[in-house]
mmCIF file of C-alpha atoms and ligand atoms in Angstrom:
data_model
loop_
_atom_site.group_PDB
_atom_site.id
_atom_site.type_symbol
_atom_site.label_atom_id
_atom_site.label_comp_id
_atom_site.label_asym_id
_atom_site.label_seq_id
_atom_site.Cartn_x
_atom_site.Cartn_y
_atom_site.Cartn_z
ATOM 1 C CA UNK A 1 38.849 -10.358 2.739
ATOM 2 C CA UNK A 2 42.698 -9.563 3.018
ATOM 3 C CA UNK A 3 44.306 -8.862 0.066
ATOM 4 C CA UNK A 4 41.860 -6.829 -2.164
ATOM 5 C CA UNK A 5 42.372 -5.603 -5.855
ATOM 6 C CA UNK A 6 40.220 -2.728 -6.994
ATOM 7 C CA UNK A 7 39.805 -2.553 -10.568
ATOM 8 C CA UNK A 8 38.778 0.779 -11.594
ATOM 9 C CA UNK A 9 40.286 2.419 -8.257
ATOM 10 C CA UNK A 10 39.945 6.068 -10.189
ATOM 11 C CA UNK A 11 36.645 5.963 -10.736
ATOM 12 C CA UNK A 12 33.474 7.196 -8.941
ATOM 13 C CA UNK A 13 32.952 4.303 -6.834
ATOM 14 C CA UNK A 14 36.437 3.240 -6.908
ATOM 15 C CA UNK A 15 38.474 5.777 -5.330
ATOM 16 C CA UNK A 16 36.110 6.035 -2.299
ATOM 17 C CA UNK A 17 36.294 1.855 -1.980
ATOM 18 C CA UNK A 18 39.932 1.826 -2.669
ATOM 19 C CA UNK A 19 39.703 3.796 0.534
ATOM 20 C CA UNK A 20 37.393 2.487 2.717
ATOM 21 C CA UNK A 21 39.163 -0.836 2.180
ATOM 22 C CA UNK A 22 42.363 0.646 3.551
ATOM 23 C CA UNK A 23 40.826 2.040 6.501
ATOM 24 C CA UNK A 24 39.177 -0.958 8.032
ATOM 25 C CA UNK A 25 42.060 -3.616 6.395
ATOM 26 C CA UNK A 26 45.085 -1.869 7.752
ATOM 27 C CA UNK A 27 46.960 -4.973 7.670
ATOM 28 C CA UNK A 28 45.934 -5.742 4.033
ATOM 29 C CA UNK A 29 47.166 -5.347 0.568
ATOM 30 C CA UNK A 30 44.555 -2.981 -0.965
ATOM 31 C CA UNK A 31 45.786 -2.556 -4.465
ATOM 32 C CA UNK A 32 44.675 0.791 -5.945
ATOM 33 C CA UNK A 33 43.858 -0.932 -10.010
ATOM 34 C CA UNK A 34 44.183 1.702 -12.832
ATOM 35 C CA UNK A 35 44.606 2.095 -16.479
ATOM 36 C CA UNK A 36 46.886 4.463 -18.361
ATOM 37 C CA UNK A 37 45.655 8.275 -18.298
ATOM 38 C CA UNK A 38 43.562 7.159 -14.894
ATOM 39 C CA UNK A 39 46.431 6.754 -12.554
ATOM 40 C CA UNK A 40 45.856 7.386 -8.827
ATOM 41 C CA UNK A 41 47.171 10.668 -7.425
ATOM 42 C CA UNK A 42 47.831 12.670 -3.783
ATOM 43 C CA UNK A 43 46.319 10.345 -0.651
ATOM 44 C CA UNK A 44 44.889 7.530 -3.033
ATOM 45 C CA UNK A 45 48.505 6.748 -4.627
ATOM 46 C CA UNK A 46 50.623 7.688 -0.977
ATOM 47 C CA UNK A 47 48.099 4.982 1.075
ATOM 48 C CA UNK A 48 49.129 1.739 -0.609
ATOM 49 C CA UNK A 49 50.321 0.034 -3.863
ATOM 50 C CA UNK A 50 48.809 0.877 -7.343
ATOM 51 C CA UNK A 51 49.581 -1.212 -10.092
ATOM 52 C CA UNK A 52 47.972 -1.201 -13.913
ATOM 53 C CA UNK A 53 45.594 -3.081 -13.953
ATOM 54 C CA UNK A 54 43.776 -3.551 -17.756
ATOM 55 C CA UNK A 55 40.819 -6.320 -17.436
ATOM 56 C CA UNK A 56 41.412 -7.042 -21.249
ATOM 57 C CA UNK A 57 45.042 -7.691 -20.452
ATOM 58 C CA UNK A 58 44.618 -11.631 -17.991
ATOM 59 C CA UNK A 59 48.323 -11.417 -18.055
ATOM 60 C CA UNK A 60 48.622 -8.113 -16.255
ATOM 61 C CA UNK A 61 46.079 -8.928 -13.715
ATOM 62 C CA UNK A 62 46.859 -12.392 -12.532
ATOM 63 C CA UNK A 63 50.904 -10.866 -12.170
ATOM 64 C CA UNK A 64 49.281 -8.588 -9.775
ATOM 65 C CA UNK A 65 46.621 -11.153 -7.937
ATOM 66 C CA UNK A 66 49.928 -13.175 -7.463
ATOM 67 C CA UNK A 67 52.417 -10.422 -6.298
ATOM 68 C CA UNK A 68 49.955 -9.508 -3.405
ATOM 69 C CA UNK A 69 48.297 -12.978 -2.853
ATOM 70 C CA UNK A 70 44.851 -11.211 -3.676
ATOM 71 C CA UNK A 71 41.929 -13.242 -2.249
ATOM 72 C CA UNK A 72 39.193 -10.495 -3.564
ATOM 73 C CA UNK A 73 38.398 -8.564 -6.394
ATOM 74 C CA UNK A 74 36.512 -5.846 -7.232
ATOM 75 C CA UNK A 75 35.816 -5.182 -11.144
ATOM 76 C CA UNK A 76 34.721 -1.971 -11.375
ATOM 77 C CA UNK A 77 35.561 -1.300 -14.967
ATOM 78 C CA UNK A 78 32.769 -0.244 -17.103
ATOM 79 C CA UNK A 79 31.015 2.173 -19.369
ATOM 80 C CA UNK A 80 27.997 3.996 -17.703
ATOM 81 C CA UNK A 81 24.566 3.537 -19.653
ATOM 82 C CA UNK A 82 24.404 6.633 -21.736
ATOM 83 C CA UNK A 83 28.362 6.906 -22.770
ATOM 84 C CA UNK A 84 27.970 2.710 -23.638
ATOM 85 C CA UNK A 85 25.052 4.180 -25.938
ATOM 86 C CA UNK A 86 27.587 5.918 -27.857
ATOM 87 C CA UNK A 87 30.753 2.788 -27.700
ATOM 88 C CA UNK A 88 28.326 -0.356 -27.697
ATOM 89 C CA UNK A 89 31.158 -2.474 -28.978
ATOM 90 C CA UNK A 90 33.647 -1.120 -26.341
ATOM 91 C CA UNK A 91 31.056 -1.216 -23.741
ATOM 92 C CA UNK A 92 30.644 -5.162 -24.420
ATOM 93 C CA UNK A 93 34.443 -5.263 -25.006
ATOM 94 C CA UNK A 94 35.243 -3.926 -21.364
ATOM 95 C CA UNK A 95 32.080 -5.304 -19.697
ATOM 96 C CA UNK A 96 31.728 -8.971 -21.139
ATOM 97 C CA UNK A 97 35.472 -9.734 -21.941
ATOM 98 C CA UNK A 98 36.821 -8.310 -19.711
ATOM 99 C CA UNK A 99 34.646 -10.185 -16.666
ATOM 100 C CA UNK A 100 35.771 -13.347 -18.449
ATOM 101 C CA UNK A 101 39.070 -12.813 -17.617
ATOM 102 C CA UNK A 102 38.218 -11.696 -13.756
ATOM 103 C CA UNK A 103 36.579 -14.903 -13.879
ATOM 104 C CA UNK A 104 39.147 -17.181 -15.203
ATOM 105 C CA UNK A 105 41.444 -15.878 -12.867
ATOM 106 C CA UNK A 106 39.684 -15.679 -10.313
ATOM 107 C CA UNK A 107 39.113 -19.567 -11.129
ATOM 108 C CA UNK A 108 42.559 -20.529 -11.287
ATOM 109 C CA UNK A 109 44.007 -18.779 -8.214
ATOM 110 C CA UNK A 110 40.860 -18.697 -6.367
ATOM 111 C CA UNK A 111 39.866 -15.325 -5.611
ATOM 112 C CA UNK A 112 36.090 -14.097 -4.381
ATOM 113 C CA UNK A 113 34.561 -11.425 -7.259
ATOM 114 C CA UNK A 114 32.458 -8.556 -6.733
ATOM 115 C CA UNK A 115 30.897 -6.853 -9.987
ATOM 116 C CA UNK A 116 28.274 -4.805 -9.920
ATOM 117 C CA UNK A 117 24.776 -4.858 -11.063
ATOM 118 C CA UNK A 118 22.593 -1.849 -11.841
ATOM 119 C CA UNK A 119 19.114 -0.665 -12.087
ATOM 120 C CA UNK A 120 20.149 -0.608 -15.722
ATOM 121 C CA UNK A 121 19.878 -4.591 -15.759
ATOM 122 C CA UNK A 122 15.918 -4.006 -15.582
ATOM 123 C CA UNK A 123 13.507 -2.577 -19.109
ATOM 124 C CA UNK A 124 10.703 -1.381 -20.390
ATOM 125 C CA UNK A 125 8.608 -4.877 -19.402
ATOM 126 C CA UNK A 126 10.050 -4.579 -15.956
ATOM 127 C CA UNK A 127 7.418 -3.884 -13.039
ATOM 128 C CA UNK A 128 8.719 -0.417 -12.883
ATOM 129 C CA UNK A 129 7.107 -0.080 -8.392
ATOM 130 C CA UNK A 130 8.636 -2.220 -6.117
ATOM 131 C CA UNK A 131 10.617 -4.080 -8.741
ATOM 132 C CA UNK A 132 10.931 -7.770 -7.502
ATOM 133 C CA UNK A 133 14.349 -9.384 -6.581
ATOM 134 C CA UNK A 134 13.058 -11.786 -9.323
ATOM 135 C CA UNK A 135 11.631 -10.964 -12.251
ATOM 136 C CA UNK A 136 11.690 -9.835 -16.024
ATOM 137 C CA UNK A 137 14.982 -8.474 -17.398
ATOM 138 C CA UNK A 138 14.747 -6.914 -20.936
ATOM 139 C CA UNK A 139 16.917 -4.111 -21.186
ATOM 140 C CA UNK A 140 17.584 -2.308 -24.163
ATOM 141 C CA UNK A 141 20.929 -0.555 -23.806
ATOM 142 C CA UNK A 142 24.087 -1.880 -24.296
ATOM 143 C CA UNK A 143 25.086 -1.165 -20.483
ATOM 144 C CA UNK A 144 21.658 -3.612 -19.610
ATOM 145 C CA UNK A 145 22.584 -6.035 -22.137
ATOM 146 C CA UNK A 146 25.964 -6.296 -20.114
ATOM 147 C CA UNK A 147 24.438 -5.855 -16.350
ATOM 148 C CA UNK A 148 22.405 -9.147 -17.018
ATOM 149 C CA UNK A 149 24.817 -11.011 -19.106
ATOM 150 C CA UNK A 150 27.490 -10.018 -15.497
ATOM 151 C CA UNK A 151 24.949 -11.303 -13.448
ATOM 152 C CA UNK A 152 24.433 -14.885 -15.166
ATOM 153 C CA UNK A 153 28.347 -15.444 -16.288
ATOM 154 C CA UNK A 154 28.966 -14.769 -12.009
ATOM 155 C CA UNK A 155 26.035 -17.092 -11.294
ATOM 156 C CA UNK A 156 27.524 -19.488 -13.727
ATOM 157 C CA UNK A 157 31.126 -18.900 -12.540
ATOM 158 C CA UNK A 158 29.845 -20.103 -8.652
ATOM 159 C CA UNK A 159 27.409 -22.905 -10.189
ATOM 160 C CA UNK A 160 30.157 -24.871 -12.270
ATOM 161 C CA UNK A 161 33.542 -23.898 -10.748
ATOM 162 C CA UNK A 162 32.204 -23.251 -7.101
ATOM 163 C CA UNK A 163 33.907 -19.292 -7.654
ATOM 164 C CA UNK A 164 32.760 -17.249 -5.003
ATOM 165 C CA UNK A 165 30.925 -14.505 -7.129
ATOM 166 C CA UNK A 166 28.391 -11.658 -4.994
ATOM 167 C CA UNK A 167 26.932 -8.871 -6.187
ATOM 168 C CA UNK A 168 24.195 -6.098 -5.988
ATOM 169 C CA UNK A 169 22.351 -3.716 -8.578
ATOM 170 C CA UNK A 170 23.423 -0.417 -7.788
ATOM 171 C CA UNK A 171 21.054 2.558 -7.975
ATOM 172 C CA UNK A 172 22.177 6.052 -9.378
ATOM 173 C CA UNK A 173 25.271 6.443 -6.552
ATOM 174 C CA UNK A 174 25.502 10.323 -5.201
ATOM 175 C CA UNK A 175 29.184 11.304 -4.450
ATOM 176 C CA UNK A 176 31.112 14.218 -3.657
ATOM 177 C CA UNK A 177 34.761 12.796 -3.959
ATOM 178 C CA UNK A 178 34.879 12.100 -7.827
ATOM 179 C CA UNK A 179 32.071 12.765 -10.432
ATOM 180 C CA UNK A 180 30.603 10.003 -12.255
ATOM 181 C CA UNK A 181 30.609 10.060 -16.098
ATOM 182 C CA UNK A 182 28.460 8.877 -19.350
ATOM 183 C CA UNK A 183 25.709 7.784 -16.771
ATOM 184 C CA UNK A 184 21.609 8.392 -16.690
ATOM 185 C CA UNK A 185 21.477 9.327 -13.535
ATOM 186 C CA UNK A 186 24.509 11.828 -13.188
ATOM 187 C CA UNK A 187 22.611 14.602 -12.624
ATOM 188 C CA UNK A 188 21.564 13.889 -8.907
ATOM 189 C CA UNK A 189 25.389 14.653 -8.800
ATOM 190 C CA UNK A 190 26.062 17.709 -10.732
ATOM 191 C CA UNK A 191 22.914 19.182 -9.312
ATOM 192 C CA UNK A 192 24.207 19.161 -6.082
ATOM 193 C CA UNK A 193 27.824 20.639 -7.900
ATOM 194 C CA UNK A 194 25.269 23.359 -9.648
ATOM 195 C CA UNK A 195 23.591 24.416 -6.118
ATOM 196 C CA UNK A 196 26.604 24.579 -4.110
ATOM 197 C CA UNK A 197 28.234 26.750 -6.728
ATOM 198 C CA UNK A 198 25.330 29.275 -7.314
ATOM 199 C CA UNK A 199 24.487 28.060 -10.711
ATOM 200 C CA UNK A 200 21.181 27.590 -12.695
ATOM 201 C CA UNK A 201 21.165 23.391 -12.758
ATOM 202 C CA UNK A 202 19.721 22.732 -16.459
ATOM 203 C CA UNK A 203 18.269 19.418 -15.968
ATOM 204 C CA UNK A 204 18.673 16.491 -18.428
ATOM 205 C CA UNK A 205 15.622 14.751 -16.654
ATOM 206 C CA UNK A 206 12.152 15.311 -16.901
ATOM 207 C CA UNK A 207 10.304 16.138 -14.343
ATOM 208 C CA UNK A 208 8.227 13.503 -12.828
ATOM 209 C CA UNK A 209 10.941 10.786 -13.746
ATOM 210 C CA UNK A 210 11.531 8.571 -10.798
ATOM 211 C CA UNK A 211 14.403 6.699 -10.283
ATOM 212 C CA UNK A 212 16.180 4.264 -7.373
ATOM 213 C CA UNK A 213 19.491 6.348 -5.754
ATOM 214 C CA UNK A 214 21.727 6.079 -3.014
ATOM 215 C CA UNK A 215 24.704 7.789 -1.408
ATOM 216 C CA UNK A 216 28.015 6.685 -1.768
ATOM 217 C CA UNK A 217 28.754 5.746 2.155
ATOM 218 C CA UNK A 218 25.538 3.236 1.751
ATOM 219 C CA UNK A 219 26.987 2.159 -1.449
ATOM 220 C CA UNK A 220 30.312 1.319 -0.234
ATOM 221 C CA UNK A 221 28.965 -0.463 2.661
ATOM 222 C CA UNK A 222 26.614 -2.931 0.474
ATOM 223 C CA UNK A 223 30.099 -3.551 -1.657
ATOM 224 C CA UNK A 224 31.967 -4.930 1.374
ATOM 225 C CA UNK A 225 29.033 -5.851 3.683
ATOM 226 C CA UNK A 226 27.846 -8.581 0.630
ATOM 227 C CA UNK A 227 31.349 -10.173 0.414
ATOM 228 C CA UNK A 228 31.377 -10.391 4.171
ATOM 229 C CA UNK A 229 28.014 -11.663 4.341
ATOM 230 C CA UNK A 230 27.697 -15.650 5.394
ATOM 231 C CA UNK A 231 27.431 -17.539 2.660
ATOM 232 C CA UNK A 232 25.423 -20.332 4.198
ATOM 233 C CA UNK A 233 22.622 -17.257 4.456
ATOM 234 C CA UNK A 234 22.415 -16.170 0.729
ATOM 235 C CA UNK A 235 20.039 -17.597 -1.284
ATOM 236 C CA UNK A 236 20.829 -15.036 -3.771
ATOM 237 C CA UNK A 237 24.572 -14.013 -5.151
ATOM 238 C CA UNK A 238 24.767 -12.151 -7.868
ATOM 239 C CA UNK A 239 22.590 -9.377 -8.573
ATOM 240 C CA UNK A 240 21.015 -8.147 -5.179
ATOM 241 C CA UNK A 241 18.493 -5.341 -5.534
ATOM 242 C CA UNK A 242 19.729 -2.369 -3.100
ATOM 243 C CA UNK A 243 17.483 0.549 -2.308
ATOM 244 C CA UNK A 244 17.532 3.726 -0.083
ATOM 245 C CA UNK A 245 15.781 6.775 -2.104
ATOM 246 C CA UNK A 246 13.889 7.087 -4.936
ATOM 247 C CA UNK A 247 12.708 10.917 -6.428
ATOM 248 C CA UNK A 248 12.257 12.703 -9.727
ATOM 249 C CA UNK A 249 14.452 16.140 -9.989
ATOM 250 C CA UNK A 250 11.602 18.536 -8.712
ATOM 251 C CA UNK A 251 11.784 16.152 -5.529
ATOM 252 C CA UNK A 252 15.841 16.424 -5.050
ATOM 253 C CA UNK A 253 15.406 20.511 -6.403
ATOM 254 C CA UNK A 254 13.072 20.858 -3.458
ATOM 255 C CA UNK A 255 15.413 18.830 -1.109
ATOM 256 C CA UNK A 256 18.360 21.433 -2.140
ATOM 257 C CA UNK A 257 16.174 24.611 -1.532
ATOM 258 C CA UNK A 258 15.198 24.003 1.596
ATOM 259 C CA UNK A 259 19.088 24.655 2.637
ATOM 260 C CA UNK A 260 19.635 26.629 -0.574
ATOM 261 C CA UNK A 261 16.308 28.828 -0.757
ATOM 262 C CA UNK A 262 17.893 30.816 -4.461
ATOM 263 C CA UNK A 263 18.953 27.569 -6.183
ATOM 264 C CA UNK A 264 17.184 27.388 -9.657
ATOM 265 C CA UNK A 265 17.126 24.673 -12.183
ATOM 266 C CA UNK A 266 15.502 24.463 -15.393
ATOM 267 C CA UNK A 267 14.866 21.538 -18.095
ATOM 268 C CA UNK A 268 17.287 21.048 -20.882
ATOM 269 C CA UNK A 269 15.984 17.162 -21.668
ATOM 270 C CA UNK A 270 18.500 14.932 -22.908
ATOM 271 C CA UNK A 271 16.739 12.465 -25.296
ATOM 272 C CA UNK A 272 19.129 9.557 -25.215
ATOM 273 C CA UNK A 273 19.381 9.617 -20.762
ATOM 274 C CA UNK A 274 15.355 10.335 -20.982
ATOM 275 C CA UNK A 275 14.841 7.306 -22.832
ATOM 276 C CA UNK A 276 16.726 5.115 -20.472
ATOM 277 C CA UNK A 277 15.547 6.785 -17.359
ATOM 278 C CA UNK A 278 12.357 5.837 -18.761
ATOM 279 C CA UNK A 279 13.267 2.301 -19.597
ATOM 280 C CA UNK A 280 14.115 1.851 -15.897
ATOM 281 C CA UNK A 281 12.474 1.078 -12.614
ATOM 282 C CA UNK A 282 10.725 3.514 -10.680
ATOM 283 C CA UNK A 283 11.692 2.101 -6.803
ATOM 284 C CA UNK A 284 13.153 -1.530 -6.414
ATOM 285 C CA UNK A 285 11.769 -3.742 -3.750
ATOM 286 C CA UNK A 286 15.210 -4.979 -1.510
ATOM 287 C CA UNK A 287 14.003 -7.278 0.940
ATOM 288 C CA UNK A 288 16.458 -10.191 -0.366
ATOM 289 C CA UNK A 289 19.296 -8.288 0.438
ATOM 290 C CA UNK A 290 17.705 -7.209 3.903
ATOM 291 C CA UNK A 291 16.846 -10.951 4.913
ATOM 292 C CA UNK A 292 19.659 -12.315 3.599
ATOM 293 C CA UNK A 293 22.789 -10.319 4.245
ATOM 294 C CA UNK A 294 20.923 -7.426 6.791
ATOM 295 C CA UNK A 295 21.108 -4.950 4.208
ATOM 296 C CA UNK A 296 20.070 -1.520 5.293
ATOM 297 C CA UNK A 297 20.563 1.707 4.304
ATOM 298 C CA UNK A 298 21.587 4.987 6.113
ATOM 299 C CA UNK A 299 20.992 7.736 4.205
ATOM 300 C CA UNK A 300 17.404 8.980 3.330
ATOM 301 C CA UNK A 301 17.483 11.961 0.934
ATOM 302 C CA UNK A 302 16.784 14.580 3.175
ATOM 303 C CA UNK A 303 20.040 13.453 5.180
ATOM 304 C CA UNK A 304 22.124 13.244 2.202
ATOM 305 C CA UNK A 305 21.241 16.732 1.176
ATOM 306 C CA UNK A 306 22.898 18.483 4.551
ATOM 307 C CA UNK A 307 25.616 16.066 4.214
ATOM 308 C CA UNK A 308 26.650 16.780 0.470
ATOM 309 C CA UNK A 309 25.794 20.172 0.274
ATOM 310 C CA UNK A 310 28.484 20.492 3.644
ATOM 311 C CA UNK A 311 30.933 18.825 2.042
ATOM 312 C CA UNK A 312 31.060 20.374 -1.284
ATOM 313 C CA UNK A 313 30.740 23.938 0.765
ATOM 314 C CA UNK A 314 34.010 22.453 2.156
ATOM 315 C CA UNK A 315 35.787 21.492 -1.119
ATOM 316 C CA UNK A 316 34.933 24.720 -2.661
ATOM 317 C CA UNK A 317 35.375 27.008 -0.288
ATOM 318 C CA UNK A 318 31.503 28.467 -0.203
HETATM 319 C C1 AKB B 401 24.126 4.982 -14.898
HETATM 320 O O1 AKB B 401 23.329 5.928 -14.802
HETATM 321 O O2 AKB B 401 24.487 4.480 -15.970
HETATM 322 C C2 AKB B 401 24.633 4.352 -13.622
HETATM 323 C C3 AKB B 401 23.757 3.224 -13.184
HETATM 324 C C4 AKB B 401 22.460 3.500 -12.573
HETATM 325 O O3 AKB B 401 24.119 2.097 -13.320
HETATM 326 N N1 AKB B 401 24.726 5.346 -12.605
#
């Protein structure tokens, strides 16, 4: 990995990769990908290039894979589960025909792809404890329908054309750089936003809804550590379950008192997010990625706690 393109580079896991990327390829091209009214600004614009980069436009991107000989890419464009809810047929536009052009490109001037997966790839049939590497994928949301339908096209993709296609399904990510949006599991975000800012947190979640998350420095490390792992080792490619933490919000409300003894939440349930959360594993077993690429987290939830509610203290001045 040299020359990297990061489709998406605004966006919640974006901007942070974008990033990373830069720091540890210094002598890279790490092209900062955006779409109109999502352009890169202050150190994410000043580190490196940024060039539009649509996924519905082929043209556009294969200009840019060829400009800065581009040998990986990161498609990061998508709808988040609850907001696809809303936009099915724009979710499936971005998601599905949009990967086909990643793909064909990616074909042509061969280029590795990383696309993530999600816990939203799972449903209602899933084993909802310890959900296998393996096993039944039903989901009912647009965003699912999409997650599986990624993770066969980039099996397919590395089957018949040999494209080197990796991937993992993502828990609910916890940042503090750039807020997620239209997702299910957004509030182990803004709760932390809430706390830090001496707010009552009103809770979209019910309580005793468990769900699979991880912080964003574990995140970004299972994006680059897959498409450096050796390929002769995976078994797997696309689609990697990738676990750290798992709690319901009177779990992560108790995690936040103990450094924020005043913080109050209450339950304002969101009926469309409820029924997903629902819909979606409880914990995922991750022992494929941990035997076959030494996946393993850093963060448990207790650490990520200190470590976001210091950095937003930071950011807003509390
Ligand atoms: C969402 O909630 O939609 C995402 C996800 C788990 O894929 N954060």
């Amino acid at each position: 990995m040299k020359n990297v393109l990061v489709i998406g580079s605004t966006g919640q896991i974006g901007s942070e990769l974008t990033m990373k990327l830069r720091d540890i390829i210094p002598d890279g091209n790490i092209v900062a990908g955006y779409i109109p009214g999502a352009e890169p600004k202050g150190i994410l614009l000043e580190s490196g290039p940024a060039e539009e980069a649509n996924v519905k436009n082929a043209q556009q991107i294969a200009g840019i894979v060829e400009k800065y000989k581009i040998d990986t890419i990161y498609n990061l464009a998508a709808l988040l589960s609850a907001v696809a809810e809303s936009k099915p047929l724009l979710a499936w536009d971005i998601q599905m025909n949009g990967l086909i052009n990643i793909l064909e490109i990616a074909r042509e001037k061969k280029c590795a792809v990383f696309t993530p997966s999600s816990i939203g790839s799972f449903g209602p049939n899933t084993p909802h404890d310890s959900t296998p590497q393996d096993t039944v994928q039903r989901p009912r949301t647009m965003y699912g329908v999409t997650k599986v339908a990624t993770e066969l096209l980039s099996d397919y993709y590395f089957i018949k054309y040999g494209v080197d296609t990796r991937s993992t399904r993502f828990p609910g990510l916890i940042s503090n750089v750039t807020l997620p949006g239209g997702g299910t599991t957004d509030y182990a975000v803004e709760i932390y936003y809430a706390a830090v800012k001496g707010e009552d947190f009103a809770c979209p979640i019910q309580a005793g809804t468990f769900m699979d998350m991880m912080y964003m420095p574990d995140a970004l490390k299972a994006a680059i550590d897959i498409m450096n792992a050796d390929p002769s080792r995976l078994i797997h490619r696309n689609g990697f379950n990738v676990a750290s933490m798992s709690f319901d919000p009177e779990i992560i409300k108790a995690s936040i008192q103990k450094y924020i003894p005043d913080f109050k939440m209450h339950y304002e349930f969101d009926p469309v997010r409820q029924a997903i959360a629902d819909s979606w594993p409880n914990n995922m077993d991750d022992s494929c990625a941990r035997a076959e690429w030494d996946w393993k987290p850093t963060y448990d939830l207790d650490t990520m706690t200190q470590d976001m509610i210091a950095t937003l203290r930071k950011k807003f001045g509390k």
